[in-house]
Amino acid sequence: MDTPYPAVRLKNAWRSSHPWIFQKLVERPPQKPKPGEIVDAFDVEGRFIGRGFYNGHSRIALRILETDPAVPVDAAWFARRIGEAVALRREVLKLDDVSDAWRVVHAEGDGLSGLVVDRYADLLVVEFFSAGMYRHREWIYEALRQHFDGARIYSFADEHVQKQESFDYRPVYSEGGTPPPAVITEHGIRFRADPAGAHKTGFFADQRENRQWFSQQVAGKRVLDLCCNTGGFAVYAAARGAAEVTGIDIDEAVIELAKGNARLNGVRPKFVQADIFPWLRDAAARGEQYDAVVLDPAKLTRDRDQVITALKKYLDMNKLALGVVKPGGLLATFSCTGLVAEDQFLDMLRRAAFFAGRTVQVLKVAGAGADHPFLASVPESRYLKAVFCRVLD
């Protein structure tokens, strides 16, 4: 096949539609492409597999973007793919009617492996998870500006990603300097998103539908928001008429952000800086009980070898959380650890209920909003697990 792209060959046949091909399956190219360079991939028999990013330094050697050999991966390709992603959010999901904060591109779920883009009002936050997306960032910015005229763009990559993918990148803001926080509105409730802060964007749009559903259950109720971060669930609950709301987080900085979000909405939850483990033990010893409890901890591990350890920690915190839910009350428990599967999380909850001596009735199992789609062939993109349940006794 005559192609302008360097060729990379696999050591065997390829019978998968997953876009990732790992290093151990790939022959070392005679002329090594640069990290993130676009190449054509062929199986051991010379059959075309697809076109995508090659990285000889990464565990993921190939990220397939296009399987039609007649279609070049160029600026027009990026414009087309990003346009399709935006159309899904605007024309199908109609997210502009609900919020001005949503995920624009969800990596493999939108056929753009290694790229995540979030919108916060007029600010677009671009996160690179692969050297290939970093290498072709100008095409990405150009495509985004076609759909978000006048948008400010802030781009970055986590240090661990840069190390894994072998590139160096410091955050860049299109207007120079550091971007000021954006104020967004979601289901009529306002939040401040600060992408240059130490806490990602300071706001997680993936919980939009879960915050809304939970808040519709808590009018007149006593609510506890554990690992409250910047106060998403707590502020929703207070704005929807909860009688009393308490948010707990170990991080003093996010507590201040949560208080700011409460002020934006004219509500006054109580926020406490504390480790939830001793705090819950003390609350249970005092006989404290809540009508509704949220437990939404940060990601517990990126390491597959640490999944069992993470599940034990989920077990401990869920057991303690169950100990302060009133009989008949609601527990909303979450995991954003992508390596923990939904069935593992549900099994953990079963065991937590057993050790807590509580009967749990699952009402709803959910995940991230529909602006975080995942391909059936790429379950790794489905990272958020959400379980809403009643504690019967």
Coordinates of C-alpha atoms in Angstrom, one line a residue:
M1 CA 0.0 0.0 0.0
D2 CA 1.4 3.4 -1.0
T3 CA 1.0 5.8 1.9
P4 CA 2.8 8.9 3.1
Y5 CA 2.7 7.6 6.7
P6 CA 5.5 5.5 8.3
A7 CA 4.6 1.8 8.5
V8 CA 4.5 -0.2 11.8
R9 CA 3.9 -3.9 11.9
L10 CA 2.5 -6.2 14.5
K11 CA 4.0 -9.5 15.6
N12 CA 0.7 -11.3 15.0
A13 CA -2.8 -11.0 13.5
W14 CA -5.2 -8.5 14.9
R15 CA -8.8 -9.4 15.6
S16 CA -9.9 -6.5 17.9
S17 CA -11.7 -3.2 17.5
H18 CA -10.1 -1.8 20.6
P19 CA -8.0 1.3 19.6
W20 CA -5.1 0.4 21.9
I21 CA -2.3 -1.9 20.8
F22 CA 0.3 -2.6 23.4
Q23 CA 4.1 -2.4 22.9
K24 CA 4.7 -6.1 23.3
L25 CA 2.6 -6.8 20.2
V26 CA 4.4 -4.4 17.9
E27 CA 7.6 -5.0 16.0
R28 CA 10.3 -2.4 16.5
P29 CA 10.2 -0.1 13.4
P30 CA 13.5 0.1 11.4
Q31 CA 13.2 3.9 11.5
K32 CA 11.6 4.8 14.8
P33 CA 8.8 7.4 14.5
K34 CA 8.8 10.3 17.0
P35 CA 6.4 9.9 20.0
G36 CA 2.9 10.7 18.7
E37 CA 3.7 10.6 15.0
I38 CA 0.9 9.3 12.8
V39 CA 1.6 5.9 11.3
D40 CA -0.1 3.1 9.4
A41 CA -0.4 -0.2 11.3
F42 CA -0.3 -3.6 9.5
D43 CA -0.6 -7.1 11.0
V44 CA 2.0 -9.8 10.6
E45 CA 0.5 -10.8 7.2
G46 CA 0.7 -7.2 5.9
R47 CA -3.0 -6.5 6.2
F48 CA -3.9 -2.8 7.0
I49 CA -5.2 -2.5 10.6
G50 CA -5.6 1.2 10.9
R51 CA -4.0 4.7 11.1
G52 CA -3.1 6.4 14.3
F53 CA -0.5 7.5 16.8
Y54 CA 2.7 5.6 17.5
N55 CA 4.7 5.9 20.6
G56 CA 7.7 3.7 21.2
H57 CA 8.1 5.0 24.8
S58 CA 4.6 4.2 25.9
R59 CA 3.0 1.0 27.1
I60 CA 0.4 1.7 24.5
A61 CA 2.4 1.6 21.3
L62 CA -0.4 2.4 18.9
R63 CA -3.6 4.4 19.3
I64 CA -5.8 3.6 16.3
L65 CA -7.8 6.6 15.1
E66 CA -9.0 5.6 11.6
T67 CA -9.6 2.2 10.0
D68 CA -10.3 3.4 6.4
P69 CA -7.0 3.4 4.5
A70 CA -8.4 6.0 2.1
V71 CA -9.0 8.6 4.9
P72 CA -6.0 10.7 5.9
V73 CA -5.7 11.7 9.6
D74 CA -5.1 15.5 9.1
A75 CA -6.5 18.8 10.2
A76 CA -9.8 18.1 8.3
W77 CA -10.1 14.7 10.1
F78 CA -9.8 16.3 13.5
A79 CA -12.3 19.0 12.5
R80 CA -14.8 16.3 11.4
R81 CA -14.4 14.2 14.6
I82 CA -14.6 17.1 16.9
G83 CA -17.6 18.4 15.0
E84 CA -19.3 15.1 15.5
A85 CA -18.6 15.1 19.2
V86 CA -20.0 18.7 19.6
A87 CA -23.1 17.8 17.5
L88 CA -23.8 14.8 19.8
R89 CA -23.9 17.2 22.9
R90 CA -25.7 20.0 21.3
E91 CA -28.1 18.4 18.8
V92 CA -28.8 15.0 20.3
L93 CA -28.3 15.5 24.0
K94 CA -29.3 19.2 23.9
L95 CA -27.0 20.0 26.8
D96 CA -27.1 23.7 26.2
D97 CA -30.6 23.6 27.5
V98 CA -29.4 22.2 30.8
S99 CA -25.9 23.7 31.4
D100 CA -23.0 25.6 30.0
A101 CA -20.6 23.0 31.5
W102 CA -20.2 19.7 29.7
R103 CA -17.6 17.3 28.2
V104 CA -16.9 18.2 24.6
V105 CA -14.6 15.3 23.8
H106 CA -14.4 12.0 25.9
A107 CA -11.3 10.4 24.4
E108 CA -12.0 6.9 23.0
G109 CA -15.7 7.4 23.5
D110 CA -15.6 10.0 20.7
G111 CA -12.9 8.2 18.6
L112 CA -10.2 10.6 19.8
S113 CA -7.9 8.4 22.0
G114 CA -5.8 10.5 24.4
L115 CA -7.9 13.7 24.3
V116 CA -10.4 15.1 26.8
V117 CA -12.0 18.5 26.4
D118 CA -14.4 20.1 28.9
R119 CA -16.4 23.3 28.5
Y120 CA -16.9 25.7 31.3
A121 CA -19.0 28.6 29.9
D122 CA -16.6 30.5 27.5
L123 CA -13.5 28.5 28.8
L124 CA -12.4 25.2 27.1
V125 CA -10.1 23.0 29.1
V126 CA -8.1 20.6 26.9
E127 CA -6.3 17.7 28.6
F128 CA -3.7 15.6 26.7
F129 CA -3.4 11.9 27.6
S130 CA -1.2 11.0 24.7
A131 CA 1.9 12.4 22.9
G132 CA -0.1 12.2 19.7
M133 CA -2.8 14.6 20.8
Y134 CA -0.2 16.9 22.3
R135 CA 1.8 16.8 19.0
H136 CA -1.2 17.7 17.0
R137 CA -2.7 20.3 19.4
E138 CA -2.9 23.2 16.9
W139 CA -5.3 21.1 14.7
I140 CA -7.4 20.5 17.9
Y141 CA -7.5 24.2 18.9
E142 CA -8.5 25.1 15.3
A143 CA -11.3 22.6 15.3
L144 CA -12.6 23.7 18.7
R145 CA -12.7 27.3 17.7
Q146 CA -15.0 26.5 14.8
H147 CA -17.7 25.5 17.3
F148 CA -16.9 27.8 20.2
D149 CA -16.3 31.2 18.7
G150 CA -14.3 33.5 21.0
A151 CA -13.7 30.8 23.5
R152 CA -10.7 30.9 25.8
I153 CA -8.6 27.7 25.8
Y154 CA -6.5 26.3 28.6
S155 CA -4.5 23.2 27.9
F156 CA -2.4 20.9 30.1
A157 CA -1.2 17.3 30.7
D158 CA -0.7 15.6 34.1
E159 CA 2.9 14.9 35.0
H160 CA 2.4 11.1 35.1
V161 CA 1.0 11.2 31.6
Q162 CA 4.0 13.2 30.3
K163 CA 6.3 10.7 31.9
Q164 CA 4.4 7.7 30.4
E165 CA 4.1 9.2 27.0
S166 CA 7.5 10.9 26.8
F167 CA 6.7 14.6 26.2
D168 CA 7.1 17.8 28.2
Y169 CA 4.3 20.3 28.4
R170 CA 3.5 23.2 30.8
P171 CA 0.0 24.5 31.0
V172 CA -0.9 27.1 28.3
Y173 CA -3.7 29.7 28.4
S174 CA -4.7 31.2 25.1
E175 CA -4.9 34.7 26.6
G176 CA -1.5 34.4 28.4
G177 CA -0.8 34.1 32.1
T178 CA -3.3 32.2 34.3
P179 CA -7.0 31.8 33.4
P180 CA -9.4 33.3 35.9
P181 CA -12.1 30.9 37.1
A182 CA -15.3 30.5 35.0
V183 CA -18.7 30.7 36.6
I184 CA -21.0 28.0 35.1
T185 CA -24.7 27.2 35.6
E186 CA -26.1 23.6 35.8
H187 CA -29.8 22.9 36.3
G188 CA -30.1 26.5 37.5
I189 CA -27.3 26.2 40.1
R190 CA -24.0 28.1 39.8
F191 CA -20.5 26.9 40.4
R192 CA -17.0 28.3 40.0
A193 CA -14.6 26.2 37.9
D194 CA -10.9 27.0 38.3
P195 CA -8.8 25.0 35.8
A196 CA -5.5 26.6 37.0
G197 CA -6.1 25.6 40.6
A198 CA -4.6 22.5 42.2
H199 CA -7.8 20.5 42.0
K200 CA -8.3 19.7 38.3
T201 CA -11.0 22.1 37.1
G202 CA -12.5 22.5 40.5
F203 CA -15.8 21.1 39.0
F204 CA -16.8 17.7 37.7
A205 CA -19.5 17.8 35.1
D206 CA -19.7 14.0 35.0
Q207 CA -21.9 14.0 38.1
R208 CA -24.5 16.5 36.7
E209 CA -27.4 14.0 36.4
N210 CA -26.5 12.3 39.6
R211 CA -26.5 15.6 41.5
Q212 CA -29.8 16.5 40.0
W213 CA -31.4 13.1 40.9
F214 CA -30.1 13.1 44.4
S215 CA -31.2 16.7 45.1
Q216 CA -34.8 15.8 44.1
Q217 CA -35.0 13.4 47.0
V218 CA -33.8 15.6 49.9
A219 CA -36.2 18.5 50.4
G220 CA -36.7 18.9 54.2
K221 CA -34.1 16.2 54.9
R222 CA -30.8 16.1 56.9
V223 CA -28.0 15.5 54.4
L224 CA -24.3 14.5 54.8
D225 CA -21.9 14.9 51.9
L226 CA -18.7 12.9 52.5
C227 CA -15.6 13.7 50.4
C228 CA -17.6 16.8 49.3
N229 CA -14.8 18.3 47.2
T230 CA -16.0 21.7 46.0
G231 CA -19.5 21.1 47.4
G232 CA -21.4 19.9 44.3
F233 CA -23.9 17.6 46.1
A234 CA -24.1 19.7 49.2
V235 CA -24.9 22.9 47.3
Y236 CA -27.5 21.1 45.2
A237 CA -29.1 19.7 48.3
A238 CA -29.2 23.0 50.1
A239 CA -30.6 24.8 46.9
R240 CA -33.3 22.1 46.6
G241 CA -34.6 22.7 50.1
A242 CA -32.7 20.3 52.4
A243 CA -33.3 21.2 56.0
E244 CA -29.7 20.7 57.0
V245 CA -26.6 20.0 55.0
T246 CA -23.1 19.1 56.2
G247 CA -20.1 18.6 53.8
I248 CA -16.9 16.9 55.0
D249 CA -13.5 16.9 53.2
I250 CA -9.9 16.4 54.3
D251 CA -8.6 19.2 52.0
E252 CA -8.9 22.6 53.5
A253 CA -8.5 24.3 50.1
V254 CA -11.5 22.6 48.5
I255 CA -13.6 23.4 51.6
E256 CA -13.0 27.1 50.9
L257 CA -14.0 26.5 47.2
A258 CA -17.2 24.8 48.4
K259 CA -18.0 27.7 50.7
G260 CA -17.6 30.0 47.7
N261 CA -20.0 27.9 45.6
A262 CA -22.5 28.0 48.4
R263 CA -22.3 31.8 48.5
L264 CA -22.9 31.9 44.7
N265 CA -26.3 30.3 45.3
G266 CA -27.2 32.0 48.5
V267 CA -27.3 28.8 50.6
R268 CA -25.4 27.9 53.8
P269 CA -24.4 24.3 54.1
K270 CA -22.0 23.6 57.0
F271 CA -18.5 22.6 55.7
V272 CA -16.0 20.8 57.9
Q273 CA -12.4 20.0 57.2
A274 CA -11.8 16.5 58.5
D275 CA -10.7 13.0 57.6
I276 CA -14.0 11.1 57.1
F277 CA -12.8 7.9 58.8
P278 CA -12.4 9.3 62.4
W279 CA -15.2 11.8 61.8
L280 CA -17.7 9.0 60.9
R281 CA -16.6 6.8 63.9
D282 CA -17.2 9.8 66.2
A283 CA -20.5 10.6 64.6
A284 CA -21.7 7.0 65.0
A285 CA -20.6 7.0 68.6
R286 CA -22.7 10.1 69.2
G287 CA -25.7 8.4 67.6
E288 CA -25.8 10.9 64.7
Q289 CA -28.1 9.9 61.8
Y290 CA -28.8 11.4 58.4
D291 CA -31.7 11.1 56.0
A292 CA -29.4 11.1 53.0
V293 CA -25.6 10.4 52.8
V294 CA -23.4 11.0 49.8
L295 CA -20.0 9.3 49.5
D296 CA -17.9 10.4 46.6
P297 CA -14.2 9.9 47.2
A298 CA -11.4 10.8 44.7
K299 CA -9.8 8.2 42.5
L300 CA -8.1 5.7 44.8
T301 CA -5.5 4.1 42.4
R302 CA -4.1 4.2 38.9
D303 CA -2.3 0.9 39.5
R304 CA -3.9 -2.4 38.5
D305 CA -1.9 -4.1 41.3
Q306 CA -3.6 -1.9 43.9
V307 CA -7.2 -2.6 43.0
I308 CA -7.8 -5.0 45.9
T309 CA -6.3 -2.4 48.3
A310 CA -8.6 0.2 46.8
L311 CA -11.7 -2.1 47.2
K312 CA -10.8 -2.6 50.9
K313 CA -10.7 1.1 51.4
Y314 CA -14.1 1.5 49.6
L315 CA -15.4 -1.2 51.9
D316 CA -14.2 0.5 55.1
M317 CA -15.6 3.9 54.1
N318 CA -18.9 2.6 52.9
K319 CA -19.3 0.5 56.1
L320 CA -18.8 3.6 58.1
A321 CA -21.1 5.7 55.9
L322 CA -23.9 3.1 56.3
G323 CA -23.5 3.5 60.1
V324 CA -24.9 7.0 60.0
V325 CA -27.9 6.6 57.6
K326 CA -31.3 6.6 59.2
P327 CA -33.5 3.5 58.6
G328 CA -35.3 4.2 55.4
G329 CA -32.7 6.8 54.4
L330 CA -30.7 7.2 51.2
L331 CA -27.1 6.3 50.5
A332 CA -25.5 7.6 47.2
T333 CA -22.1 6.0 46.8
F334 CA -19.6 6.5 44.0
S335 CA -16.3 5.3 42.6
C336 CA -14.4 7.1 39.9
T337 CA -11.5 4.6 40.0
G338 CA -11.7 3.3 36.4
L339 CA -9.8 0.1 37.3
V340 CA -12.6 -0.9 39.7
A341 CA -15.4 -2.6 37.7
E342 CA -19.1 -2.1 38.4
D343 CA -19.6 -5.7 39.6
Q344 CA -16.7 -5.3 42.0
F345 CA -18.1 -2.1 43.3
L346 CA -21.5 -3.7 43.9
D347 CA -20.0 -6.7 45.5
M348 CA -18.0 -4.3 47.8
L349 CA -21.3 -2.6 48.7
R350 CA -22.9 -6.0 49.5
R351 CA -20.1 -6.8 51.9
A352 CA -20.1 -3.3 53.5
A353 CA -23.8 -3.7 54.2
F354 CA -23.2 -7.1 55.8
F355 CA -20.4 -5.9 58.0
A356 CA -22.5 -2.8 59.0
G357 CA -25.5 -4.9 59.8
R358 CA -27.7 -3.0 57.4
T359 CA -30.1 -4.1 54.6
V360 CA -29.5 -2.2 51.4
Q361 CA -32.1 -1.9 48.6
V362 CA -30.5 -0.7 45.4
L363 CA -32.7 1.9 43.6
K364 CA -30.5 2.9 40.7
V365 CA -27.1 2.1 39.3
A366 CA -25.8 4.9 37.0
G367 CA -22.5 6.5 35.9
A368 CA -21.3 9.6 34.2
G369 CA -23.6 11.7 32.1
A370 CA -24.3 11.0 28.4
D371 CA -21.6 13.5 27.4
H372 CA -19.1 10.9 28.7
P373 CA -20.0 8.1 26.2
F374 CA -18.0 4.9 25.9
L375 CA -17.6 2.4 23.1
A376 CA -18.8 -1.1 23.9
S377 CA -15.3 -2.3 22.7
V378 CA -13.6 0.1 25.1
P379 CA -15.0 -0.4 28.6
E380 CA -12.0 1.4 30.1
S381 CA -13.8 4.7 29.2
R382 CA -16.5 3.9 31.7
Y383 CA -14.9 5.0 34.9
L384 CA -17.7 6.4 37.1
K385 CA -19.9 4.0 39.1
A386 CA -22.9 5.5 40.9
V387 CA -25.2 3.5 43.2
F388 CA -28.3 5.0 44.9
C389 CA -29.9 2.9 47.6
R390 CA -32.2 2.8 50.5
V391 CA -31.0 1.6 53.9
L392 CA -34.0 -0.4 55.0
D393 CA -33.2 -1.1 58.7

